[in-house]
CSV table of C-alpha atoms in Angstrom, one decimal:
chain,number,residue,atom,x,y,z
A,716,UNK,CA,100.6,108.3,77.0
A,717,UNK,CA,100.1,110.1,80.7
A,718,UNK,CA,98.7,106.8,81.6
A,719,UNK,CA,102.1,104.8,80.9
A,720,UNK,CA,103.9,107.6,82.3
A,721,UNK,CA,102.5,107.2,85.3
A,722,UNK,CA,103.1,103.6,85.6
A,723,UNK,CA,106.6,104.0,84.6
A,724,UNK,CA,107.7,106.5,87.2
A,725,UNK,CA,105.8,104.2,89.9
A,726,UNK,CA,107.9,101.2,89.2
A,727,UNK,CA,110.7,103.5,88.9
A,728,UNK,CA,110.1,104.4,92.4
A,729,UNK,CA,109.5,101.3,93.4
A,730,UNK,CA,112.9,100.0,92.2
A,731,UNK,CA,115.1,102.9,93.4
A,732,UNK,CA,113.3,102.4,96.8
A,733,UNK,CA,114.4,98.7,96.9
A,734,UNK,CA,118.3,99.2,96.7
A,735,UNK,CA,117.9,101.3,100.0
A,736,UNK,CA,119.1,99.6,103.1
A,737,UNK,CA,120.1,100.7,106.3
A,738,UNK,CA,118.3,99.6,109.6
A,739,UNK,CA,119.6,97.5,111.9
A,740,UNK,CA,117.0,95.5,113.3
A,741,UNK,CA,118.2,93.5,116.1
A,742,UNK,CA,115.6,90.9,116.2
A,743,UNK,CA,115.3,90.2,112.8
A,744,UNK,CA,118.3,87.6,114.1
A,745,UNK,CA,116.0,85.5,115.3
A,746,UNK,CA,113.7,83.3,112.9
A,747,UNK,CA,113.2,83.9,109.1
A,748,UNK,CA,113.9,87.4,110.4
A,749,UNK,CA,110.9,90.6,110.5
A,750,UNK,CA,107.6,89.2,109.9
A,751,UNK,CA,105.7,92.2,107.2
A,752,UNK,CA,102.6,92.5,109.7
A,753,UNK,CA,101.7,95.8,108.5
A,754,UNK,CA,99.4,96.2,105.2
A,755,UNK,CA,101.3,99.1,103.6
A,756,UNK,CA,98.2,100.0,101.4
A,757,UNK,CA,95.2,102.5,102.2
A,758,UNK,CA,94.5,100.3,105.1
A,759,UNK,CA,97.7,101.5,106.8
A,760,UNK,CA,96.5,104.1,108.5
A,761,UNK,CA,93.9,102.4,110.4
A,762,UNK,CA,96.4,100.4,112.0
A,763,UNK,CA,96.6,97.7,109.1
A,764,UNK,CA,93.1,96.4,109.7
A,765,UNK,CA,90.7,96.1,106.6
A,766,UNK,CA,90.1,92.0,106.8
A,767,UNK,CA,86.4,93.0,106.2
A,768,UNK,CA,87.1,95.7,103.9
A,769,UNK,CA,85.8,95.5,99.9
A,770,UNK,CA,88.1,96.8,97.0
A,771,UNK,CA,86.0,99.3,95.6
A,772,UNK,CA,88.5,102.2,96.2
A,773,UNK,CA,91.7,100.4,96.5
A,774,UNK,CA,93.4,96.7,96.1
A,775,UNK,CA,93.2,95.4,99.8
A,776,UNK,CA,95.5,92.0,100.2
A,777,UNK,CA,94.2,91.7,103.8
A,778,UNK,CA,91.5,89.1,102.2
A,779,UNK,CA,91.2,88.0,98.6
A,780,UNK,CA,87.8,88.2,99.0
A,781,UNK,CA,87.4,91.8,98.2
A,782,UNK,CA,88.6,91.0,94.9
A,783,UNK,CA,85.1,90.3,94.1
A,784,UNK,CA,83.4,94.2,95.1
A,785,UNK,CA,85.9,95.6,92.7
A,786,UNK,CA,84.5,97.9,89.9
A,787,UNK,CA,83.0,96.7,87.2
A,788,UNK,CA,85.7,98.0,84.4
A,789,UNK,CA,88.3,99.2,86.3
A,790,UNK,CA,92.1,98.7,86.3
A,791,UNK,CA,94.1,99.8,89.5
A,792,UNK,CA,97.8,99.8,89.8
A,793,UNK,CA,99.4,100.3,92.9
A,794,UNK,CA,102.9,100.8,94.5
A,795,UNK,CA,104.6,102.1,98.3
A,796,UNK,CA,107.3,102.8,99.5
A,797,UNK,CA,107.8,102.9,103.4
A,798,UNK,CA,110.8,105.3,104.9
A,799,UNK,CA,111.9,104.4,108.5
A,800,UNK,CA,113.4,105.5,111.2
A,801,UNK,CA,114.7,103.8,114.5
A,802,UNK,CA,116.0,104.3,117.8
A,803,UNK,CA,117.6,101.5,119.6
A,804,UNK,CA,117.9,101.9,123.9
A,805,UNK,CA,118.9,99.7,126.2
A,806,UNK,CA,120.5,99.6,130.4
A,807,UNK,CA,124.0,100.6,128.0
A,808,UNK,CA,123.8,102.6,124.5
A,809,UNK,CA,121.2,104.3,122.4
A,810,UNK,CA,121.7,104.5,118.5
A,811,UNK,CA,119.5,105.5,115.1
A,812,UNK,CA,119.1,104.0,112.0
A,813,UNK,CA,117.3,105.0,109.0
A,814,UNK,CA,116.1,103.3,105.6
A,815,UNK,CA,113.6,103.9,103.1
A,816,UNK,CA,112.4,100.4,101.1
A,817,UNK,CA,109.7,98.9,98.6
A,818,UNK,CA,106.7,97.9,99.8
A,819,UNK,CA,104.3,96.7,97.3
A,820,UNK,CA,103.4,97.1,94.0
A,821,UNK,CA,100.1,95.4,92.7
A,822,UNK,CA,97.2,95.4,89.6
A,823,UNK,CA,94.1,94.2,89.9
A,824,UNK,CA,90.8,94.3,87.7
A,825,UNK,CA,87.5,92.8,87.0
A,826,UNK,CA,87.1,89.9,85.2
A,827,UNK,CA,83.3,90.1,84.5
A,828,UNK,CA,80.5,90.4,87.0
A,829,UNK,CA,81.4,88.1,89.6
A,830,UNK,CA,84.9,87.6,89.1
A,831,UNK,CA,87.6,90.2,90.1
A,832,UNK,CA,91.7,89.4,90.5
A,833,UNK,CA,94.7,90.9,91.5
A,834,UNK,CA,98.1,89.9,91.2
A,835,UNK,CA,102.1,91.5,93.0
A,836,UNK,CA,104.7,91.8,95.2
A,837,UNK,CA,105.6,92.4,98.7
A,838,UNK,CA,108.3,91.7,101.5
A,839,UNK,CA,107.2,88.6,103.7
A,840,UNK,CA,109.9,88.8,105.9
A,841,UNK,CA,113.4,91.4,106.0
A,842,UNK,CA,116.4,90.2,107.9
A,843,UNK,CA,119.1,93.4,108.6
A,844,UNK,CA,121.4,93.1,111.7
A,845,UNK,CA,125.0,93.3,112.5
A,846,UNK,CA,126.1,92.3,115.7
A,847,UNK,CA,129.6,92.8,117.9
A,848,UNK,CA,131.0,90.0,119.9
A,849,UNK,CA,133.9,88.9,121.7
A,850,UNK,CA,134.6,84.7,121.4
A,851,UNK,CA,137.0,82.8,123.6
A,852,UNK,CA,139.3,81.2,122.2
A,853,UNK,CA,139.7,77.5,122.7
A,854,UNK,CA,142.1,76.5,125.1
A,855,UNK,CA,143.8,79.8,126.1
A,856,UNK,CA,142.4,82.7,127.8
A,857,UNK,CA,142.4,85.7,124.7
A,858,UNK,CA,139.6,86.6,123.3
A,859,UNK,CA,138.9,87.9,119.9
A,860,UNK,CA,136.2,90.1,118.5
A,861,UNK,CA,133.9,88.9,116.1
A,862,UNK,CA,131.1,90.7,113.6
A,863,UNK,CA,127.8,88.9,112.6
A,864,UNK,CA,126.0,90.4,109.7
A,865,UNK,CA,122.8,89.4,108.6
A,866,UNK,CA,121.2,90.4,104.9
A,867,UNK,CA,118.3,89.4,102.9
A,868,UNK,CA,114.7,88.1,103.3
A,869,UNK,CA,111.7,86.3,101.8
A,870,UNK,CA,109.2,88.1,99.1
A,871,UNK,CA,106.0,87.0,98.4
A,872,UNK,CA,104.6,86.7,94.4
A,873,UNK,CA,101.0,86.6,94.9
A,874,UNK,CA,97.8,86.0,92.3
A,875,UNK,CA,94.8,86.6,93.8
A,876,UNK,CA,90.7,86.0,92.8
A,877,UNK,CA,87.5,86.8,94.2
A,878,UNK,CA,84.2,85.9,93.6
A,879,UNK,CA,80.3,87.0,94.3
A,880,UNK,CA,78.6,83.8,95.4
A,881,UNK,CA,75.2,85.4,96.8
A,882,UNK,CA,73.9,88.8,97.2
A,883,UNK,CA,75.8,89.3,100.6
A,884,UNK,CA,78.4,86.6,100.8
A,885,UNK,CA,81.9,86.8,98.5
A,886,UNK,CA,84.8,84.1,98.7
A,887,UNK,CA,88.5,84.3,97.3
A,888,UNK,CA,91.5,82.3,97.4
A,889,UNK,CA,95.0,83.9,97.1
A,890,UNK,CA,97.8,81.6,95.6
A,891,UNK,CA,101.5,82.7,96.7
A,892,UNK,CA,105.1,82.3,95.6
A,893,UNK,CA,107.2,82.7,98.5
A,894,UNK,CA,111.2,83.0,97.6
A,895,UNK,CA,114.4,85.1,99.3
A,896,UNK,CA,118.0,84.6,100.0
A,897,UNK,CA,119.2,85.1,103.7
A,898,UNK,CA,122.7,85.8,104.5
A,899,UNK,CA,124.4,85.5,107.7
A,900,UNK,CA,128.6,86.3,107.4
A,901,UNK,CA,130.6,85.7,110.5
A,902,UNK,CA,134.4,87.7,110.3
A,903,UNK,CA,136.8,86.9,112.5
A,904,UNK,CA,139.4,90.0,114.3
A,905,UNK,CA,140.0,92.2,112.1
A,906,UNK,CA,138.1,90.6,109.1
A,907,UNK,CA,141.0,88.8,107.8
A,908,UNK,CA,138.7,85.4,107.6
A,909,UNK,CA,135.1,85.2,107.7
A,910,UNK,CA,132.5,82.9,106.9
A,911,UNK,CA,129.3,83.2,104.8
A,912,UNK,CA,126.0,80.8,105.1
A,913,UNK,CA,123.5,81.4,102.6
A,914,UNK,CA,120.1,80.1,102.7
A,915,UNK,CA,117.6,80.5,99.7
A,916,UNK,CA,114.0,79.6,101.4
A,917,UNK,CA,110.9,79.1,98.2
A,918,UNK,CA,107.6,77.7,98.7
A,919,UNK,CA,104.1,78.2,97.6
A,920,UNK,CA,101.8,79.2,100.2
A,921,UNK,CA,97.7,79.7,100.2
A,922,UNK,CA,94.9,82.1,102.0
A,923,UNK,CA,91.7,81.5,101.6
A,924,UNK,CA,88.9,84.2,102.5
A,925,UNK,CA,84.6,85.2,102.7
A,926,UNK,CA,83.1,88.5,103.0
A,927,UNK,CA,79.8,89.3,104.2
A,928,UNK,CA,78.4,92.5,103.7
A,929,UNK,CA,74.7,93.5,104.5
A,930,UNK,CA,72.7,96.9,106.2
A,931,UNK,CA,71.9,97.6,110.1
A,932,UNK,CA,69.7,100.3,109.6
A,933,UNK,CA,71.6,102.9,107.7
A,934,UNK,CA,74.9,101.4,108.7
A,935,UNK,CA,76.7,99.1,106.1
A,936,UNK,CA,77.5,96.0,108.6
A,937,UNK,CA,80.8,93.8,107.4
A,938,UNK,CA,82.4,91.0,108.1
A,939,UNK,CA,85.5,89.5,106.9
A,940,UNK,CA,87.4,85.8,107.8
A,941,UNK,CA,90.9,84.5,106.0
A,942,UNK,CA,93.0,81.3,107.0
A,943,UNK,CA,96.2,81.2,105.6
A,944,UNK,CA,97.5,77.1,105.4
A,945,UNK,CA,100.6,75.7,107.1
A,946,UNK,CA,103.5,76.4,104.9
A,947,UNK,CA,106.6,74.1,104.8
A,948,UNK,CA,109.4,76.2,103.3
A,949,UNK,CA,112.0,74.7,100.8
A,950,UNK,CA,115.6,75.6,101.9
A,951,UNK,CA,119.2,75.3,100.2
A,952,UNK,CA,122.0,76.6,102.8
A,953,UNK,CA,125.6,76.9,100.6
A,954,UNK,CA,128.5,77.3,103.4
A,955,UNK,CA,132.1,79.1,102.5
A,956,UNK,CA,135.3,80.8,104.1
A,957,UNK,CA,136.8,83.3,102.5
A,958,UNK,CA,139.6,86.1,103.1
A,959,UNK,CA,140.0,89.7,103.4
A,960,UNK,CA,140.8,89.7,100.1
A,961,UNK,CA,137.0,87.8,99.1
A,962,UNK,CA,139.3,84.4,97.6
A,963,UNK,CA,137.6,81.3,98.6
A,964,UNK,CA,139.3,79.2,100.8
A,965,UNK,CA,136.5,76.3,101.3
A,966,UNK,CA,133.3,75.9,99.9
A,967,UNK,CA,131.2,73.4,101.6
A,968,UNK,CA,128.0,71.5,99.3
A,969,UNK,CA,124.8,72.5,99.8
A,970,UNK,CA,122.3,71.1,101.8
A,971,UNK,CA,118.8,71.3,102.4
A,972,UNK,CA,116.1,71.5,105.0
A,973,UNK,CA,112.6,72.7,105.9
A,974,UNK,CA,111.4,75.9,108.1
A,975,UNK,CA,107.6,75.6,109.0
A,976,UNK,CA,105.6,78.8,108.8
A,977,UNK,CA,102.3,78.7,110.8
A,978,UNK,CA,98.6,78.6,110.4
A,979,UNK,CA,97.0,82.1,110.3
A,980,UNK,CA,93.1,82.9,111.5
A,981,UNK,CA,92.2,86.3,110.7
A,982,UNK,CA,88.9,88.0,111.7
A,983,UNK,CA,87.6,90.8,111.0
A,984,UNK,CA,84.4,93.4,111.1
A,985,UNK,CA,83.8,97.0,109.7
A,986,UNK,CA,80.7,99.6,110.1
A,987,UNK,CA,80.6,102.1,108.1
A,988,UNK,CA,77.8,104.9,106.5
A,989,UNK,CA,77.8,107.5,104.0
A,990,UNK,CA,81.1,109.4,105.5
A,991,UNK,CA,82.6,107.1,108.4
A,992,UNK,CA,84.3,103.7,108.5
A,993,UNK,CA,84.9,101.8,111.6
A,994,UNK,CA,87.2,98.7,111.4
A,995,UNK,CA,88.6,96.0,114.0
A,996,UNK,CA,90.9,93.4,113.0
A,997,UNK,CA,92.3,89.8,115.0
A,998,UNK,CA,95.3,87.5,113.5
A,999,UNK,CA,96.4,84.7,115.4
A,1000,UNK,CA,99.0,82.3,114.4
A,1001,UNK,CA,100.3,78.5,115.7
A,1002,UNK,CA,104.2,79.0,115.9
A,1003,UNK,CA,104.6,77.1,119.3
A,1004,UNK,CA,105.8,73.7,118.0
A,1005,UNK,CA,107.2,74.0,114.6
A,1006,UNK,CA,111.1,74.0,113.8
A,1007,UNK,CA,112.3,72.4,116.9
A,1008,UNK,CA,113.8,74.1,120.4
A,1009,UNK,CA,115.9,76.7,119.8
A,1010,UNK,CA,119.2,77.7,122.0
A,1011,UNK,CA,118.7,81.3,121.9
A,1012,UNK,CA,115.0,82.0,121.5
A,1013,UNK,CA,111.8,80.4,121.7
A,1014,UNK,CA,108.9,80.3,119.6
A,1015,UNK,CA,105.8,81.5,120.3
A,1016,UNK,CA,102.0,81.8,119.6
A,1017,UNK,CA,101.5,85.4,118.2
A,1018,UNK,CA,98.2,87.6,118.5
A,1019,UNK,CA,97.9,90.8,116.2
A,1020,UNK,CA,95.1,93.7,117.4
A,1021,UNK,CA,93.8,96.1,115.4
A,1022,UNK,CA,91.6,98.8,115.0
A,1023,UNK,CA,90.9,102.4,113.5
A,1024,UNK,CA,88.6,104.5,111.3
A,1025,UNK,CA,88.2,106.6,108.1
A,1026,UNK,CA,86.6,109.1,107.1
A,1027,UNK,CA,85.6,110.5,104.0
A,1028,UNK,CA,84.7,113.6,102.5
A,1029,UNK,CA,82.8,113.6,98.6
A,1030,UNK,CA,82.7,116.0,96.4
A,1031,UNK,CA,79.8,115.9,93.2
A,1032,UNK,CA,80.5,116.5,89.2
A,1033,UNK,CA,77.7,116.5,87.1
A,1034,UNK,CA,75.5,114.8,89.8
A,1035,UNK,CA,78.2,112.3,90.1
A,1036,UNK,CA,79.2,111.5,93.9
A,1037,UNK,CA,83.2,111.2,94.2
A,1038,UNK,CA,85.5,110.9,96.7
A,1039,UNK,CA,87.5,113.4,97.8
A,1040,UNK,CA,89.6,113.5,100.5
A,1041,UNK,CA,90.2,110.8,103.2
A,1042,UNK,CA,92.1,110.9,107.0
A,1043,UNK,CA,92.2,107.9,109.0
A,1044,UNK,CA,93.7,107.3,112.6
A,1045,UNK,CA,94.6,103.8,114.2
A,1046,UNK,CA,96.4,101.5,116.6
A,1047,UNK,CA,97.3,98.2,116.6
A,1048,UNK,CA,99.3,95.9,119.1
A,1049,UNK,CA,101.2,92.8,118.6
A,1050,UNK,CA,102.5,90.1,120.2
A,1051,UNK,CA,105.7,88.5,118.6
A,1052,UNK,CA,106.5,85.3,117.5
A,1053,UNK,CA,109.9,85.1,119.4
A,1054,UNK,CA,110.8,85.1,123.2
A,1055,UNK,CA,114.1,85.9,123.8
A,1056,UNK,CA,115.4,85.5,127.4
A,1057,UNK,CA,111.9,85.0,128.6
A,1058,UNK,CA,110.7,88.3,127.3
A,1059,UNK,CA,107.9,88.5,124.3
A,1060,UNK,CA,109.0,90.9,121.5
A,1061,UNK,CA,105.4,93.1,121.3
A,1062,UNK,CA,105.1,95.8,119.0
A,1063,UNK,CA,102.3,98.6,120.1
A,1064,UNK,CA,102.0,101.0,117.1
A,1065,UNK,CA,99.6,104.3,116.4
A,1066,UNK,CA,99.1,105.5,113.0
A,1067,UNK,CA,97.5,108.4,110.9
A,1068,UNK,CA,96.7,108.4,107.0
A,1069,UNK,CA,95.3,110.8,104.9
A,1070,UNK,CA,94.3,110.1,100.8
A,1071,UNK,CA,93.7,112.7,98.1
A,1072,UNK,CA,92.6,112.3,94.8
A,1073,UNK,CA,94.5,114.1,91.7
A,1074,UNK,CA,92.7,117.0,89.9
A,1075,UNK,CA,91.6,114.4,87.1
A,1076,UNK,CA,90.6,111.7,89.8
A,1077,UNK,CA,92.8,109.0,87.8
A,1078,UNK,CA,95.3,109.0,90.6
A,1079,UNK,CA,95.5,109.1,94.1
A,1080,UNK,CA,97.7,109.7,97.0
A,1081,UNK,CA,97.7,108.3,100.0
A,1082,UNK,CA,100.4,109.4,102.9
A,1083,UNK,CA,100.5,107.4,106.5
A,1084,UNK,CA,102.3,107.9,109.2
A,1085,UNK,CA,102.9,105.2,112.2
A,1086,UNK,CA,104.8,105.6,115.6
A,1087,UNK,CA,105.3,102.4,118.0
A,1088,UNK,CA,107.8,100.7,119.9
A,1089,UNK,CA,109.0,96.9,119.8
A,1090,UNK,CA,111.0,95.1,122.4
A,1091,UNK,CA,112.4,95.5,125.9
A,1092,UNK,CA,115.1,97.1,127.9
A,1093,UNK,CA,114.7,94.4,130.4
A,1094,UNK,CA,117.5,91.5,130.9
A,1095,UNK,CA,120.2,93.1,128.8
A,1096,UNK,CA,117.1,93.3,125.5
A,1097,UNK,CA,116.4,96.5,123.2
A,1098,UNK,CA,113.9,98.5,123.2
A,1099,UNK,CA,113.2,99.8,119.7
A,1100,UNK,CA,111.5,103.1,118.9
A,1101,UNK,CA,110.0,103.2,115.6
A,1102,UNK,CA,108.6,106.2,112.9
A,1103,UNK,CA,107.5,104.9,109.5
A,1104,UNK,CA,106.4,107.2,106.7
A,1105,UNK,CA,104.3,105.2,103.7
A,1106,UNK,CA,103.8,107.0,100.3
A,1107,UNK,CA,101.0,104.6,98.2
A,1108,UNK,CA,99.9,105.7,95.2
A,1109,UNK,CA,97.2,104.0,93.4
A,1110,UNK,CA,95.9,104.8,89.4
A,1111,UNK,CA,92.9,104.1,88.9
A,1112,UNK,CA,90.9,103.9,85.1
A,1113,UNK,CA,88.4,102.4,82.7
A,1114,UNK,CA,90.2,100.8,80.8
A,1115,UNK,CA,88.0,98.2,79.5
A,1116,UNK,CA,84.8,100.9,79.0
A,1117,UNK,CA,83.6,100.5,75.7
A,1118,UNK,CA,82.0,103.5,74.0
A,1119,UNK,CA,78.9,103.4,72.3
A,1120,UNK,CA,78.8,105.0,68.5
A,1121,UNK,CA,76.3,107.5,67.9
């Protein structure tokens, strides 16, 4: 009964944590919107990175090769939340926002010996921005003040496997729905008229991944690669004006299109021994050349650095060696996937983390906390200060241990 308890109040969380919005994020304009580059799991304190990392603590989506070092006979479930906070500067204004959303949720087990899976969901991409402008209009000299909001985003539906293929070597292969609404309404003076495009993006999208894992002496020596195909997203765009009263005054038919996502090449290595963990991550991905030239941004070949470390502290039961508490520390830099007036949009975050069991061991929590900054003040740009705060909390339990009769 505990055990269902426990699940319950996590999806609860997870849902009540969704309906939050709230931040204004300026860039996520631009594109498919914010690109979810951050790994909001026990790997988020090391500054996301964890491609060569196993699952034997913890569900790690960085490479669905771990899937095959979890547990014989364990179930994990999983969910985050992530609460933000922002502070936008530029030559001009400064202003704060504030939201707190759902992350992930996730269950994975082990199949039998070789075989481990894990399947759930996560933002891909979040779009949240209103903008204030003034528009000329045509043939006379007034001008007249318009409001562009922007809602919505693409999730990602994943099922993952992983499999031991030699003593040191393990492979997976992670098989994705993506699907999202975006929303981008245009109102006109004083919101009398305004106009609504909505585009509903869906596609399914692989990652492929191998692990190797051997010993250096008395250092566990990893290594980790994924490559994540070219994805051609699906989308249906519905136009329609409507009035300050929300009645529809034209409705145009739908159309439909394609938006490329890029090819992804992680890399990754870890070294770790019996209390330390050293990690160092590289993502690179091929956006220069996909979804033709833009008139207010450019695309752009994007890096992603990262590195940090863990370490552990065990405690013993009955000769039994378990872990007790974890604190982590790690940085990570960024380079964007948009240019905007000639200027990159990097993102150059430190974070901390620190995981505790509960007094039975079933449950664990995890707290991280991450500070950066993303953008520019230069050429009329914004420079965004960030804060995130991540709650993950992961059950973990035999649930397929079969007892022997005496």
């Amino acid at each position: 009964m505990m055990r269902k308890y426990t699940i319950g109040c996590l999806l609860l969380l997870a849902v009540q944590a969704q309906a939050q919005k709230g931040v204004n994020s300026l860039y996520s304009a631009y594109g498919i919107g914010d690109l979810e580059e951050k790994d909001y799991s026990r790997n988020f304190g090391t500054g996301s990175a964890g491609i060569a990392r196993s699952s034997g603590s913890f569900l790690n989506e960085l490479n669905p090769a771990s899937y095959g070092r979890i547990p014989m006979e364990t179930f994990f479930f999983e969910a985050s939340v992530a609460a933000k906070s922002l502070q936008y500067n530029s030559s001009d204004i400064s202003q704060s926002a504030g939201d707190i959303a759902f992350k992930r949720f996730a269950m994975g087990f082990k199949v039998n010996r070789r075989w481990g899976l894990s399947f759930g969901l996560m933002p891909y991409s979040r779009v949240d921005f209103k903008l204030v402008n003034n528009t000329h209009i045509a043939g006379t000299e007034a001008e007249i003040q318009n409001a562009v909001e922007g809602t919505g985003g693409i999730n990602r539906l994943y099922f993952s496997n992983g499999v031991k293929i030699s003593r040191n070597f393990y492979a997976g292969l992670s098989s994705a729905l993506l699907f999202g609404p975006v929303t981008i309404t245009d109102s006109l003076g004083n919101n009398e008229i305004h106009t609504e495009k909505r585009s509903f993006y869906r596609s399914f999208n692989f990652t492929a991944g191998l692990q190797y894992t051997g010993k250096a002496g008395a250092w566990d020596v990893g290594a980790g690669a994924t490559y994540r195909w070219q994805t051609r997203l699906h989308a249906e765009d519905e136009f329609s004006i409507r009035d300050a009263n929300d009645n529809m005054l034209y409705e145009g038919k739908s159309s439909t299109g394609n938006y490329y996502l890029p090819a992804q090449l992680g890399l990754g290595l870890s070294l770790s021994n019996e209390h330390i963990t050293w990690l160092a991550d590289y993502r690179r991905q091929q956006w220069e050349g996909l979804n033709g030239k833009q008139t207010d941004f450019k695309y752009v070949n994007s890096q992603r650095f990262a590195g940090g470390m863990e370490y552990s502290f065990y405690k013993y039961y009955f000769d039994r060696k378990t872990e007790h508490l974890s604190i982590q520390a790690g940085l990570s830099y960024h380079t964007g996937y948009i240019q905007v007036k000639g200027e990159k949009i990097n993102d150059f975050g430190l974070s901390v983390g620190a995981s505790l069991p509960s007094r039975t061991g079933h449950l664990r929590y995890y707290l991280g906390l991450e500070g950066g900054q993303r953008g520019t003040s230069s050429n009329g740009l914004i420079t965004e200060s960030y804060f995130n705060i991540v709650l993950h909390l992961g059950l973990r339990d035999s649930w397929f241990f079969k007892r022997k009769e005496l």
